[in-house]
Amino acid sequence: TIVFFDEANATSEIDLIREIMCNHTMNGRKINTSIRFIAAVNPYRKHTQEMISQLRKAGLGYRTADSEVFDKIGEIPLRELVYRVQPLPPSLKPLIWDFGAMDNETEKRYIK
């Protein structure tokens, strides 16, 4: 059996997913070893400066000054990211495989 966690870093339960994937336990209880886990995570991709400017003009999430924002990954406010994601626990980072992104032409062919 394979269990797939999609958009694993989009949930506040990322630490539970880490426990399941790294320790093969859930809330401290062992999980059957015949069950395998795989996950996909969203990238930490910033909006372009042009998009950030448009969002600021629209007032979407930009009523607070950057210096007063606490929801950040490092120094980057989460509101500047394309996807709202949680920081990955360090023990998950060695498990990441970056498959990159499709270029526009490949994406168009895929959609057809």
PDB file of C-alpha atoms in Angstrom, residues 3-90:
ATOM      1  CA  VAL A   3      -0.120   6.599   0.761  1.00  0.00           C
ATOM      2  CA  PHE A   4       0.419   9.870  -1.122  1.00  0.00           C
ATOM      3  CA  PHE A   5       0.434  13.229   0.669  1.00  0.00           C
ATOM      4  CA  ASP A   6      -0.164  15.948  -1.920  1.00  0.00           C
ATOM      5  CA  GLU A   7       0.866  19.521  -1.125  1.00  0.00           C
ATOM      6  CA  ALA A   8       2.328  18.248   2.163  1.00  0.00           C
ATOM      7  CA  ASN A   9       3.887  21.602   3.061  1.00  0.00           C
ATOM      8  CA  ALA A  10       0.587  23.444   2.580  1.00  0.00           C
ATOM      9  CA  THR A  11      -0.760  22.103   5.879  1.00  0.00           C
ATOM     10  CA  SER A  12      -0.005  23.064   9.446  1.00  0.00           C
ATOM     11  CA  GLU A  13       0.290  19.302  10.102  1.00  0.00           C
ATOM     12  CA  ILE A  14       3.684  19.119   8.369  1.00  0.00           C
ATOM     13  CA  ASP A  15       5.278  17.818  11.596  1.00  0.00           C
ATOM     14  CA  LEU A  16       2.873  14.864  11.656  1.00  0.00           C
ATOM     15  CA  ILE A  17       3.726  14.121   8.022  1.00  0.00           C
ATOM     16  CA  ARG A  18       7.423  14.281   8.967  1.00  0.00           C
ATOM     17  CA  GLU A  19       6.829  11.806  11.818  1.00  0.00           C
ATOM     18  CA  ILE A  20       4.963   9.434   9.501  1.00  0.00           C
ATOM     19  CA  MET A  21       7.551   9.596   6.722  1.00  0.00           C
ATOM     20  CA  CYS A  22      10.738   9.634   8.813  1.00  0.00           C
ATOM     21  CA  ASN A  23       9.819   7.583  11.897  1.00  0.00           C
ATOM     22  CA  HIS A  24       7.070   5.388  10.409  1.00  0.00           C
ATOM     23  CA  THR A  25       4.929   6.295  13.423  1.00  0.00           C
ATOM     24  CA  MET A  26       1.805   8.393  13.887  1.00  0.00           C
ATOM     25  CA  ASN A  27       1.410  10.169  17.227  1.00  0.00           C
ATOM     26  CA  GLY A  28       4.050   7.777  18.592  1.00  0.00           C
ATOM     27  CA  ARG A  29       2.303   4.586  17.412  1.00  0.00           C
ATOM     28  CA  LYS A  30       4.078   2.301  14.926  1.00  0.00           C
ATOM     29  CA  ILE A  31       2.623   2.088  11.411  1.00  0.00           C
ATOM     30  CA  ASN A  32       2.478  -1.243   9.576  1.00  0.00           C
ATOM     31  CA  THR A  33       5.711  -1.642   7.596  1.00  0.00           C
ATOM     32  CA  SER A  34       3.797  -2.752   4.483  1.00  0.00           C
ATOM     33  CA  ILE A  35       2.529   0.821   4.123  1.00  0.00           C
ATOM     34  CA  ARG A  36       4.817   3.179   2.168  1.00  0.00           C
ATOM     35  CA  PHE A  37       4.555   6.951   2.059  1.00  0.00           C
ATOM     36  CA  ILE A  38       5.344   9.488  -0.607  1.00  0.00           C
ATOM     37  CA  ALA A  39       4.669  13.223  -0.645  1.00  0.00           C
ATOM     38  CA  ALA A  40       4.706  16.176  -2.992  1.00  0.00           C
ATOM     39  CA  VAL A  41       5.496  19.676  -1.771  1.00  0.00           C
ATOM     40  CA  ASN A  42       4.928  23.069  -3.331  1.00  0.00           C
ATOM     41  CA  PRO A  43       8.002  25.104  -4.194  1.00  0.00           C
ATOM     42  CA  TYR A  44       9.109  28.219  -2.352  1.00  0.00           C
ATOM     43  CA  ARG A  45       8.601  30.453  -5.375  1.00  0.00           C
ATOM     44  CA  LYS A  46       8.242  34.203  -4.982  1.00  0.00           C
ATOM     45  CA  HIS A  47       5.827  36.271  -6.998  1.00  0.00           C
ATOM     46  CA  THR A  48       7.507  38.591  -9.475  1.00  0.00           C
ATOM     47  CA  GLN A  49       8.027  42.177  -8.308  1.00  0.00           C
ATOM     48  CA  GLU A  50       5.374  43.191 -10.846  1.00  0.00           C
ATOM     49  CA  MET A  51       2.829  40.803  -9.262  1.00  0.00           C
ATOM     50  CA  ILE A  52       3.750  41.963  -5.740  1.00  0.00           C
ATOM     51  CA  SER A  53       3.163  45.555  -6.872  1.00  0.00           C
ATOM     52  CA  GLN A  54      -0.245  44.592  -8.288  1.00  0.00           C
ATOM     53  CA  LEU A  55      -1.177  42.788  -5.056  1.00  0.00           C
ATOM     54  CA  ARG A  56      -0.096  45.824  -3.017  1.00  0.00           C
ATOM     55  CA  LYS A  57      -2.244  48.131  -5.171  1.00  0.00           C
ATOM     56  CA  ALA A  58      -5.222  45.798  -4.738  1.00  0.00           C
ATOM     57  CA  GLY A  59      -4.654  45.716  -0.958  1.00  0.00           C
ATOM     58  CA  LEU A  60      -4.625  41.913  -0.923  1.00  0.00           C
ATOM     59  CA  GLY A  61      -2.725  40.965   2.218  1.00  0.00           C
ATOM     60  CA  TYR A  62      -0.602  44.107   2.182  1.00  0.00           C
ATOM     61  CA  ARG A  63      -2.181  46.222   4.904  1.00  0.00           C
ATOM     62  CA  THR A  64       0.738  45.457   7.231  1.00  0.00           C
ATOM     63  CA  ALA A  65       4.261  46.740   6.586  1.00  0.00           C
ATOM     64  CA  ASP A  66       6.835  44.097   5.623  1.00  0.00           C
ATOM     65  CA  SER A  67       8.782  44.801   8.824  1.00  0.00           C
ATOM     66  CA  GLU A  68       5.700  43.932  10.931  1.00  0.00           C
ATOM     67  CA  VAL A  69       4.867  40.628   9.203  1.00  0.00           C
ATOM     68  CA  PHE A  70       5.538  37.524  11.289  1.00  0.00           C
ATOM     69  CA  ASP A  71       4.503  34.852   8.748  1.00  0.00           C
ATOM     70  CA  LYS A  72       7.840  34.390   7.005  1.00  0.00           C
ATOM     71  CA  ILE A  73      10.157  31.736   5.701  1.00  0.00           C
ATOM     72  CA  GLY A  74      13.534  33.190   6.494  1.00  0.00           C
ATOM     73  CA  GLU A  75      13.209  36.841   5.513  1.00  0.00           C
ATOM     74  CA  ILE A  76      10.544  36.273   2.844  1.00  0.00           C
ATOM     75  CA  PRO A  77       6.974  37.144   3.888  1.00  0.00           C
ATOM     76  CA  LEU A  78       4.629  34.257   3.011  1.00  0.00           C
ATOM     77  CA  ARG A  79       2.364  36.716   1.193  1.00  0.00           C
ATOM     78  CA  GLU A  80       5.110  37.143  -1.431  1.00  0.00           C
ATOM     79  CA  LEU A  81       5.133  33.430  -2.258  1.00  0.00           C
ATOM     80  CA  VAL A  82       3.114  31.942  -5.111  1.00  0.00           C
ATOM     81  CA  TYR A  83       2.029  29.096  -2.802  1.00  0.00           C
ATOM     82  CA  ARG A  84       1.182  29.435   0.899  1.00  0.00           C
ATOM     83  CA  VAL A  85       3.571  26.866   2.364  1.00  0.00           C
ATOM     84  CA  GLN A  86       4.997  25.826   5.722  1.00  0.00           C
ATOM     85  CA  PRO A  87       8.742  25.527   6.291  1.00  0.00           C
ATOM     86  CA  LEU A  88       9.905  21.930   5.898  1.00  0.00           C
ATOM     87  CA  PRO A  89      11.316  20.230   8.996  1.00  0.00           C
ATOM     88  CA  PRO A  90      15.073  19.666   8.548  1.00  0.00           C
TER      89      PRO A  90
END
